[in-house]
Tab-separated table of C-alpha atoms and ligand atoms in Angstrom:
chain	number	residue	atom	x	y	z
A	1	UNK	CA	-0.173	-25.953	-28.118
A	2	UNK	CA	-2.436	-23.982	-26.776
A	3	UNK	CA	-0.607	-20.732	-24.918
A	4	UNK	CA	-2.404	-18.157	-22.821
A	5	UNK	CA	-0.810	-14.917	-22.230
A	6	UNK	CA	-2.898	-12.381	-20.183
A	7	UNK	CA	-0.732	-9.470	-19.226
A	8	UNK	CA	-0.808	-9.550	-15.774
A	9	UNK	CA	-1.552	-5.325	-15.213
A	10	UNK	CA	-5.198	-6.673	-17.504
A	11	UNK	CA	-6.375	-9.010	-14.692
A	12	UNK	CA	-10.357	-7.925	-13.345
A	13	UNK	CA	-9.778	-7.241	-9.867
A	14	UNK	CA	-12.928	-9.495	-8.872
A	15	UNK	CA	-10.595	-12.552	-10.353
A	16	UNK	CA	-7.358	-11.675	-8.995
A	17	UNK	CA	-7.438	-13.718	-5.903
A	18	UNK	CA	-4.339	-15.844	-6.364
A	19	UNK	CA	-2.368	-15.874	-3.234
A	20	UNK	CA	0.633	-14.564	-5.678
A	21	UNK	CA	-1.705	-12.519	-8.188
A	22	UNK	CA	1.214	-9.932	-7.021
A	23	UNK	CA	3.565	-12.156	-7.851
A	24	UNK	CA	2.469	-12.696	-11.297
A	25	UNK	CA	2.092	-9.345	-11.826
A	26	UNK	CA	6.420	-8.916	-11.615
A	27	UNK	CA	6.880	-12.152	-13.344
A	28	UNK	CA	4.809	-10.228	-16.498
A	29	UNK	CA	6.812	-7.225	-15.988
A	30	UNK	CA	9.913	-9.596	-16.005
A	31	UNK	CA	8.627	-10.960	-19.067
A	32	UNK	CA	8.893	-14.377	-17.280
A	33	UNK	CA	5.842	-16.529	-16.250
A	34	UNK	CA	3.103	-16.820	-19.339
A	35	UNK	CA	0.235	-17.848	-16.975
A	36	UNK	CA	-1.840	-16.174	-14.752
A	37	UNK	CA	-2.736	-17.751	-11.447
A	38	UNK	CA	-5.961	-15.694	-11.143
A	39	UNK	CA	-8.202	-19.085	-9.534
A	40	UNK	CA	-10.196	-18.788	-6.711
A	41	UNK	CA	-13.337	-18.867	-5.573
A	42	UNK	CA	-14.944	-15.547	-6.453
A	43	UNK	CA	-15.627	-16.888	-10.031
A	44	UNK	CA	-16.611	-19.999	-10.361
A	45	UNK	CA	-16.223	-19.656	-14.028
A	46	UNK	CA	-12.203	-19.628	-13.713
A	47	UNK	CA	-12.388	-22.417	-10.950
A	48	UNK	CA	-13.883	-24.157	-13.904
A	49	UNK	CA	-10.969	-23.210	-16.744
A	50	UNK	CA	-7.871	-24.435	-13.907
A	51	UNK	CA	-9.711	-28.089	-13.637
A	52	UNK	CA	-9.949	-28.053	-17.584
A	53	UNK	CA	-6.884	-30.477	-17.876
A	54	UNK	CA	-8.113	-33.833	-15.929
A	55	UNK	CA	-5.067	-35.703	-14.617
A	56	UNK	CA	-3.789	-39.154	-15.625
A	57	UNK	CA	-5.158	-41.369	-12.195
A	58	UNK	CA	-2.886	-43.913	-12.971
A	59	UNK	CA	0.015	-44.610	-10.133
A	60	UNK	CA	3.284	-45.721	-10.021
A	61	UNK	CA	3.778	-48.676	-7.404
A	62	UNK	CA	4.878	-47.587	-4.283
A	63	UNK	CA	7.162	-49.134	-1.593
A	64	UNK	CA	4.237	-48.454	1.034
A	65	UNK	CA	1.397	-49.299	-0.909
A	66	UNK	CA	0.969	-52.628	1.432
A	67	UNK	CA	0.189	-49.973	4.432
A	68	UNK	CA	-3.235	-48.578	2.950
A	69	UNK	CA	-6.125	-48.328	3.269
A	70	UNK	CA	-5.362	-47.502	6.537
A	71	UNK	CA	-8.095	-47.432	9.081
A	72	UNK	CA	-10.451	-44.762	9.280
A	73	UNK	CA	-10.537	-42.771	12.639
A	74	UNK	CA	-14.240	-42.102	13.046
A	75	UNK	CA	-13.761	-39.646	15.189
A	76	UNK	CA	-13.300	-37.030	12.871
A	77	UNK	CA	-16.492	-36.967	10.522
A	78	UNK	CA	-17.575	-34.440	7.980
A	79	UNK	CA	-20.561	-31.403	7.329
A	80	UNK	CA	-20.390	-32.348	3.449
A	81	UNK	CA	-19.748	-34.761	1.125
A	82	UNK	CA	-15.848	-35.762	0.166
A	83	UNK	CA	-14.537	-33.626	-3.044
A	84	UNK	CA	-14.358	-36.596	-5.614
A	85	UNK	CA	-10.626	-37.784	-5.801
A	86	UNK	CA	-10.127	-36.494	-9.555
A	87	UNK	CA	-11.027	-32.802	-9.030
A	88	UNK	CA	-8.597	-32.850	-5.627
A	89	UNK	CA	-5.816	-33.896	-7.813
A	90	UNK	CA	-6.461	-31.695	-10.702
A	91	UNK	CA	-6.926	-27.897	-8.293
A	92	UNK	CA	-3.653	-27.610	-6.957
A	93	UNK	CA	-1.442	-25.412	-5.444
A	94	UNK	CA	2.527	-26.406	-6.038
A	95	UNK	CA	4.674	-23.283	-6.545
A	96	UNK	CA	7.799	-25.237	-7.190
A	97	UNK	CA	5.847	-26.932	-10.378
A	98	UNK	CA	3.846	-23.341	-11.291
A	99	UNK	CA	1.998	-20.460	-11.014
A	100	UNK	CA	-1.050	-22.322	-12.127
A	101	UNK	CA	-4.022	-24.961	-10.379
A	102	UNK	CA	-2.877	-27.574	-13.285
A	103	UNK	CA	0.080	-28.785	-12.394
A	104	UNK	CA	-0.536	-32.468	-11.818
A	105	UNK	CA	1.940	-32.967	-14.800
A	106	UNK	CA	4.282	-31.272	-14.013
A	107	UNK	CA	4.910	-32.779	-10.537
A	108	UNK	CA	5.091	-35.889	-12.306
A	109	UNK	CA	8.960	-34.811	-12.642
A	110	UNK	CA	9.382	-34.956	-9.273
A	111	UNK	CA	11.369	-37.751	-7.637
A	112	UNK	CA	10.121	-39.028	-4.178
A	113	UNK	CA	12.718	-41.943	-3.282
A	114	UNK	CA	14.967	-42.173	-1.739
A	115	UNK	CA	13.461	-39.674	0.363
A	116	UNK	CA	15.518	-38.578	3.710
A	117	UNK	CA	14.179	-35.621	6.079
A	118	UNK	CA	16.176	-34.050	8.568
A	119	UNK	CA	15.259	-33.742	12.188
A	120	UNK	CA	17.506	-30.940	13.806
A	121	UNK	CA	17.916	-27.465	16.105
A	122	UNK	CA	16.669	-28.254	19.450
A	123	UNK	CA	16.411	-31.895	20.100
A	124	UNK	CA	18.634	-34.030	21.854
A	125	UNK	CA	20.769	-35.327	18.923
A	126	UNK	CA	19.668	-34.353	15.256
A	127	UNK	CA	19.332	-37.233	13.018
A	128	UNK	CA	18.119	-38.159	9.622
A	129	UNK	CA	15.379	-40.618	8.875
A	130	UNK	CA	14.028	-42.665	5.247
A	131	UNK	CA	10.300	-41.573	5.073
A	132	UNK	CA	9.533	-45.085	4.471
A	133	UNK	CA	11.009	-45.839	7.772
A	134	UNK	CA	9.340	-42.895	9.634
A	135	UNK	CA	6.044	-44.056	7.905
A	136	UNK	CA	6.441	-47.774	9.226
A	137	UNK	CA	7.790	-46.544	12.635
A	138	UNK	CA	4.132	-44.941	12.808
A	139	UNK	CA	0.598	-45.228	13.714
A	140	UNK	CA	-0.896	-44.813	10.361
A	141	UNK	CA	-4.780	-43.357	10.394
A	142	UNK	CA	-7.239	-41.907	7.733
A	143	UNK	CA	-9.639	-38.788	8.609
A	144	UNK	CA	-11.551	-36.921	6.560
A	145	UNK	CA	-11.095	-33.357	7.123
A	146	UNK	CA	-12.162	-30.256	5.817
A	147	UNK	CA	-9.465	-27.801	4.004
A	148	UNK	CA	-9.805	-23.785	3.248
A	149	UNK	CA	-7.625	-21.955	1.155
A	150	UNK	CA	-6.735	-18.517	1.519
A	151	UNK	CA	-7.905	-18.233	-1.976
A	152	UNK	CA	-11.939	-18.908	-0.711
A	153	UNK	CA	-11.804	-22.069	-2.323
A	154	UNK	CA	-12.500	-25.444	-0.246
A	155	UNK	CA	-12.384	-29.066	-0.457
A	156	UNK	CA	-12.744	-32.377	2.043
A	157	UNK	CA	-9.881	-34.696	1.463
A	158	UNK	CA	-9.732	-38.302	3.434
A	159	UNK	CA	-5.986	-37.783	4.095
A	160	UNK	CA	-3.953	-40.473	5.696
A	161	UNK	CA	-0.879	-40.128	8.083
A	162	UNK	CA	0.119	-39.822	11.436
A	163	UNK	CA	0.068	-37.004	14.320
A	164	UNK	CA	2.700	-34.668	14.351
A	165	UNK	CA	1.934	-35.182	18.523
A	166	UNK	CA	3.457	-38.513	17.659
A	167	UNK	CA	6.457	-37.395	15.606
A	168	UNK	CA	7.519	-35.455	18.555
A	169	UNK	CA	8.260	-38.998	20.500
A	170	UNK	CA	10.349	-39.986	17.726
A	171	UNK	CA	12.340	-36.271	17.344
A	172	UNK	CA	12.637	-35.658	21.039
A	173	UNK	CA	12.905	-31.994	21.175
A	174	UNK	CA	14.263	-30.385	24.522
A	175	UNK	CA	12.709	-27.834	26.296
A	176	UNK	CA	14.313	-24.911	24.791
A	177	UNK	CA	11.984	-25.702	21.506
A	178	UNK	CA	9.213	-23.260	21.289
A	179	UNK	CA	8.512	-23.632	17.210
A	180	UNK	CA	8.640	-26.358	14.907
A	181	UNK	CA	10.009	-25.104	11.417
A	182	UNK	CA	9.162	-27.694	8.546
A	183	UNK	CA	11.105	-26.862	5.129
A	184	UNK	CA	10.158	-28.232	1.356
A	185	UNK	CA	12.738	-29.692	-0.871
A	186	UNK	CA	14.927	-27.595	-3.328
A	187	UNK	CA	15.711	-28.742	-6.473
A	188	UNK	CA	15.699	-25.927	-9.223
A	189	UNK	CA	16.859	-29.152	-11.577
A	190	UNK	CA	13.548	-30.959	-10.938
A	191	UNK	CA	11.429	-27.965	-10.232
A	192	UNK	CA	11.153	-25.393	-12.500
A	193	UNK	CA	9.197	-22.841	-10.530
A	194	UNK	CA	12.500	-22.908	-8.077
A	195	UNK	CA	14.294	-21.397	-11.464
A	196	UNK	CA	12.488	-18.007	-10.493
A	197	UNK	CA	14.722	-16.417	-8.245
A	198	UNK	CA	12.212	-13.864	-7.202
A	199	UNK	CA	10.378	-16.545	-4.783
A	200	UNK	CA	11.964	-17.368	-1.372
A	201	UNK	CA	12.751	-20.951	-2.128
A	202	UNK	CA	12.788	-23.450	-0.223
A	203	UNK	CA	9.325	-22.763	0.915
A	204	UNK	CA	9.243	-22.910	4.823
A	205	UNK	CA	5.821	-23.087	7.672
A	206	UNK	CA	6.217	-23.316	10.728
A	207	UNK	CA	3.613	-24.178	13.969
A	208	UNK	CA	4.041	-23.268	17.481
A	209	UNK	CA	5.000	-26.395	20.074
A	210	UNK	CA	1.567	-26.076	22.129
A	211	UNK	CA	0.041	-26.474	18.447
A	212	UNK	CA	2.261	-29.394	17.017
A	213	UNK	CA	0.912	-30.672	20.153
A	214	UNK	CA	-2.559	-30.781	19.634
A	215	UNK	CA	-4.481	-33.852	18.049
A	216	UNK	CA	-5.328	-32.335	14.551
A	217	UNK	CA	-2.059	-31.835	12.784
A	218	UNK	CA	-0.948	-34.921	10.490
A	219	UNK	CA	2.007	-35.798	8.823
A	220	UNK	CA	0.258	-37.149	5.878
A	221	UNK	CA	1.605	-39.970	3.757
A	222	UNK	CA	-1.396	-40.725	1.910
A	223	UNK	CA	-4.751	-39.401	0.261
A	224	UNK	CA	-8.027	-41.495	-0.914
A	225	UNK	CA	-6.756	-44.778	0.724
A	226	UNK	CA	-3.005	-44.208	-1.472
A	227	UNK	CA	0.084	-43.376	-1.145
A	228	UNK	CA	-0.033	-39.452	-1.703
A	229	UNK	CA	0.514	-38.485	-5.627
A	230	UNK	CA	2.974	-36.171	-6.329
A	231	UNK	CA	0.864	-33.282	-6.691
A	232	UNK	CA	-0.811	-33.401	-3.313
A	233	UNK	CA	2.849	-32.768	-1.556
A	234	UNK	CA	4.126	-36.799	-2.152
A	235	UNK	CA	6.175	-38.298	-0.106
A	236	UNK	CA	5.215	-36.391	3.126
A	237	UNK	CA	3.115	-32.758	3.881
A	238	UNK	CA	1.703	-31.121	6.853
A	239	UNK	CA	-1.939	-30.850	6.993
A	240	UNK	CA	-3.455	-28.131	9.817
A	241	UNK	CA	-7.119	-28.177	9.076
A	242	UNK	CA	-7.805	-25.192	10.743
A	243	UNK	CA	-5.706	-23.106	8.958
A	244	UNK	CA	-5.384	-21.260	5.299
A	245	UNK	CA	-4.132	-23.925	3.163
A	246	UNK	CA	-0.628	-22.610	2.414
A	247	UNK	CA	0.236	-23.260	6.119
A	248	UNK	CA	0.127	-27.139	5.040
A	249	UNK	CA	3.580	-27.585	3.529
A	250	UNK	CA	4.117	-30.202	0.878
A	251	UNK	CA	7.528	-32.641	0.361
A	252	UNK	CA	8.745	-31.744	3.681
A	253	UNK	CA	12.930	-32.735	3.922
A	254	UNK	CA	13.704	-30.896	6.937
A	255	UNK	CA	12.183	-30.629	10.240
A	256	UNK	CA	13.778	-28.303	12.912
A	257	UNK	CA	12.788	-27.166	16.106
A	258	UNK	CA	13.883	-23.625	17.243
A	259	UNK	CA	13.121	-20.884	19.415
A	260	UNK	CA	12.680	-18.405	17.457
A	261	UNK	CA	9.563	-17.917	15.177
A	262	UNK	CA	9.892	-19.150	11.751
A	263	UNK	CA	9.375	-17.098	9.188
A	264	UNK	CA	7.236	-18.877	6.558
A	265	UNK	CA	7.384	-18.491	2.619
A	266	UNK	CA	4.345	-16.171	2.039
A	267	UNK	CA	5.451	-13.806	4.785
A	268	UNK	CA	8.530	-13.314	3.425
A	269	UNK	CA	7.277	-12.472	0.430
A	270	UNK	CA	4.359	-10.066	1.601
A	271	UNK	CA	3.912	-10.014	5.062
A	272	UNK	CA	1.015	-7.727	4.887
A	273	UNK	CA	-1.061	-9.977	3.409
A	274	UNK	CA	0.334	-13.511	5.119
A	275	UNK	CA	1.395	-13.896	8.856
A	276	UNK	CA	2.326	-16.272	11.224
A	277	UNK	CA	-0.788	-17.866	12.509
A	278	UNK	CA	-3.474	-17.987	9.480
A	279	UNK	CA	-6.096	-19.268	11.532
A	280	UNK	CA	-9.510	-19.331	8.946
A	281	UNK	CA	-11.794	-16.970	10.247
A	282	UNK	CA	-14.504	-15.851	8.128
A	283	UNK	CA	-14.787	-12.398	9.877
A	284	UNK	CA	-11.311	-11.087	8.748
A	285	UNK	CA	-10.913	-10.196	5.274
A	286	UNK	CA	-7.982	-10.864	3.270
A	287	UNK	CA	-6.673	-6.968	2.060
A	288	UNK	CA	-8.029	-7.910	-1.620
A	289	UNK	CA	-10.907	-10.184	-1.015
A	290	UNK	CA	-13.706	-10.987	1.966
A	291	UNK	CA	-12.998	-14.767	3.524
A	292	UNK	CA	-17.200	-14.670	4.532
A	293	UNK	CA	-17.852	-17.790	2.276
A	294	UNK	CA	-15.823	-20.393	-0.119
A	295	UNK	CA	-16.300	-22.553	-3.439
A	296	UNK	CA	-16.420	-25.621	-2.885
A	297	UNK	CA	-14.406	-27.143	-5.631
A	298	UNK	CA	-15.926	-29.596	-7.920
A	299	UNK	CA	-19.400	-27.770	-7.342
A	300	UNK	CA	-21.759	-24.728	-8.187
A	301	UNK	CA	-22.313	-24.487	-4.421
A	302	UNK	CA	-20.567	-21.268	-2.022
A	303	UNK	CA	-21.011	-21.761	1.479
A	304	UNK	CA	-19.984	-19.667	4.569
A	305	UNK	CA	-16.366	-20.076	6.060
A	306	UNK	CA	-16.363	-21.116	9.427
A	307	UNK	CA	-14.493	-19.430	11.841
A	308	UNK	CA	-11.115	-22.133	12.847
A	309	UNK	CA	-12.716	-23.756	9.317
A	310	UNK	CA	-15.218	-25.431	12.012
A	311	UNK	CA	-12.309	-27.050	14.350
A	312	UNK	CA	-12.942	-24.387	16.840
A	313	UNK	CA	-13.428	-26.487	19.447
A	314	UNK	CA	-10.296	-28.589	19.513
A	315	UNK	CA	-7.900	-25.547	18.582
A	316	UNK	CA	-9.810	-21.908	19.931
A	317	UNK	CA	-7.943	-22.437	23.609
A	318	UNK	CA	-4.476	-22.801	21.894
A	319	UNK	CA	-4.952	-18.448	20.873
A	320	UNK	CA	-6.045	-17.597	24.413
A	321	UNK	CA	-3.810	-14.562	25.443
A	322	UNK	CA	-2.403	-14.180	22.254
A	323	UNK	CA	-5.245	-11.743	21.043
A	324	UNK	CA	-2.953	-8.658	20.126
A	325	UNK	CA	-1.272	-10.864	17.657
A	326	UNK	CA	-2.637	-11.117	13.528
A	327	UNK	CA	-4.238	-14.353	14.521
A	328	UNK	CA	-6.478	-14.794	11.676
A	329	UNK	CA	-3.877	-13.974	8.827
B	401	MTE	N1	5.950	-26.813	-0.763
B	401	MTE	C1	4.750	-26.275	-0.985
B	401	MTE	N2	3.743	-26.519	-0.121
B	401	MTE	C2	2.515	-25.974	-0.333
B	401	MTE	C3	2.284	-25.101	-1.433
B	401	MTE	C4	3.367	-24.871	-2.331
B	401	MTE	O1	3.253	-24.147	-3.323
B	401	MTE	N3	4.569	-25.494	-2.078
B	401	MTE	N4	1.053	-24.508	-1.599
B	401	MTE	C5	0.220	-24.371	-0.382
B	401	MTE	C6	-1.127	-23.915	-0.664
B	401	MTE	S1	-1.308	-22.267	-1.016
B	401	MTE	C7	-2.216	-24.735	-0.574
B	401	MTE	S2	-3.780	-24.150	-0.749
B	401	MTE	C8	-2.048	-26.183	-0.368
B	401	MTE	C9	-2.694	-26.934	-1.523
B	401	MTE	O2	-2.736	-28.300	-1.260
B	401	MTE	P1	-3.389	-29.278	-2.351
B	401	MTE	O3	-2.731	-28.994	-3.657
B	401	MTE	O4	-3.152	-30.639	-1.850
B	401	MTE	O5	-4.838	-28.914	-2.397
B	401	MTE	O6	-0.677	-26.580	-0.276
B	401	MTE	C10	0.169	-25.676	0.399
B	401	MTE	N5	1.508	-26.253	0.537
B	402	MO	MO1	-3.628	-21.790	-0.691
């Protein structure tokens, strides 16, 4: 077995641009964690080490496999070729399963059926609901969007789901509701990174209502014309293509709506370095690294960020106002 222990104090600066580099850095001291998440897209070289390990594509059957492909909404084309499906499911980030980009075998442990998510806070009577009878109740779609992590690494993903616009017909929220709060499962049994009691598990994101209500959010189901594997956030995520990717929560079980702002995972845990909105803008640096350009994963290539990661026009009017607020972190 092959073991790598890098003491977390040794990292190069220029490599530590894990959104929990910090993290790692008191799991050392702990003597806990043995890896370092120190990916990103500053050196391609460690990019390169994280997608050593290729993951098994085989797939389990699925009680929704009948529902995809589903059809492609052209209206929602791409600036550069798809990531190929095999490096997208070997980069990952899945904090319940690890500190590390590998974990596609480790999420293998998780169980996605039954699968139940809760609708509650303000709506007119809270309720829960089988994903695979929230994803048959629904207008199933595939785009191909664009996705930036914080990290400056990027990918394009054809991700299949439905609007979160439309989920809002089904959860019937009452005017009070000015947030939408969307919360991951927790199972310490199944997922070993929920063991480490210094993280704020369950992770939590949250959107505001005028932005749930806007036609780019999905509730995806699916990725490269399947079901969605385990490691990409299986049974059901958020994807917000215009924000850093840890806004995009995976194995959602809870969905409430509230009027007060939700305070996500990474803010709890350093909210000087992760906020609220996390809007990509190239133009605002992260404290420990510049956002100007991104890896694109699976090649040699950097290219610049774009500010709203290029979905400026549908989403720029939602921020109109609001620009005393950290919008871009
Ligand atoms: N529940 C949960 N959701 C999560 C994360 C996580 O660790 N746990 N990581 C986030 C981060 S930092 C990113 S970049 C994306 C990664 O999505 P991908 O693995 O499909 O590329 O998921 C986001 N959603
Ligand atoms: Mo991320």
């Amino acid at each position: 077995m092959l073991i790598r222990t890098r003491r977390g104090w040794e990292l190069p600066e220029s490599r530590a641009t894990s959104e929990d580099v910090f993290l790692n850095r008191r799991a050392f001291l702990a003597g806990g964690a043995s890896i370092a998440a120190i990916a990103g897209g500053v050196d391609p070289a460690a990019a390169q080490w994280f997608s050593s390990s290729q993951p098994n594509m085989a797939r389990k059957p699925d009680p929704t496999d009948d529902l995809y492909p589903a059809k492609r909404n052209e209206a929602f084309s791409l600036d550069r070729p798809l990531t190929e499906e095999v490096t997208a499911a070997g980069y990952n980030n899945y904090y319940e399963f690890g500190p590390s980009k590998n974990i596609w075998k480790q999420a293998e442990s998780k169980k996605t059926r039954p699968w139940t998510i809760k609708v509650d806070g303000l709506v007119e009577k809270p309720f829960e609901i089988g994903v695979d009878d929230l994803i048959r109740r629904s207008q199933l779609e595939e785009r191909l969007y664009r996705f930036r992590c914080v990290e400056a690494w990027s990918m394009a993903v054809p991700w299949t789901g439905f609007t979160l616009k439309s989920f809002l017909d089904i959860a019937k929220p009452t005017s009070g509701a000015k947030y939408v709060r969307f919360e991951t499962f927790m199972d310490p049994q199944m997922a070993p990174g929920q063991r480490q009691s210094w993280y704020p598990w369950p992770y939590v994101e949250g959107v505001t209502m005028a932005e749930a209500q806007n036609e780019l959010p999905l509730l995806v189901t699916g990725a490269y014309g399947k079901p969605l594997r385990n490691q990409f956030g299986a049974p059901i995520r958020l994807i917000l293509p215009w924000k850093y990717g840890f806004k995009s929560i995976k194995a959602i079980t809870r969905i409430s709506f509230t009027a007060e702002r939700p305070k996500s995972y990474w803010e709890q845990l350093q909210s000087a370095e992760y906020g609220f909105w996390a809007n990509v803008n190239p133009e605002v640096a992260h404290p420990r690294w510049s956002q100007a350009t991104e890896q694109v994963i699976g090649t040699q290539q950097r290219v610049p960020t774009l500010p709203f990661n290029g979905y400026g026009a549908e989403v720029a009017h939602l921020y109109k106002g609001l620009e005393k607020e950290r919008l871009f972190v």
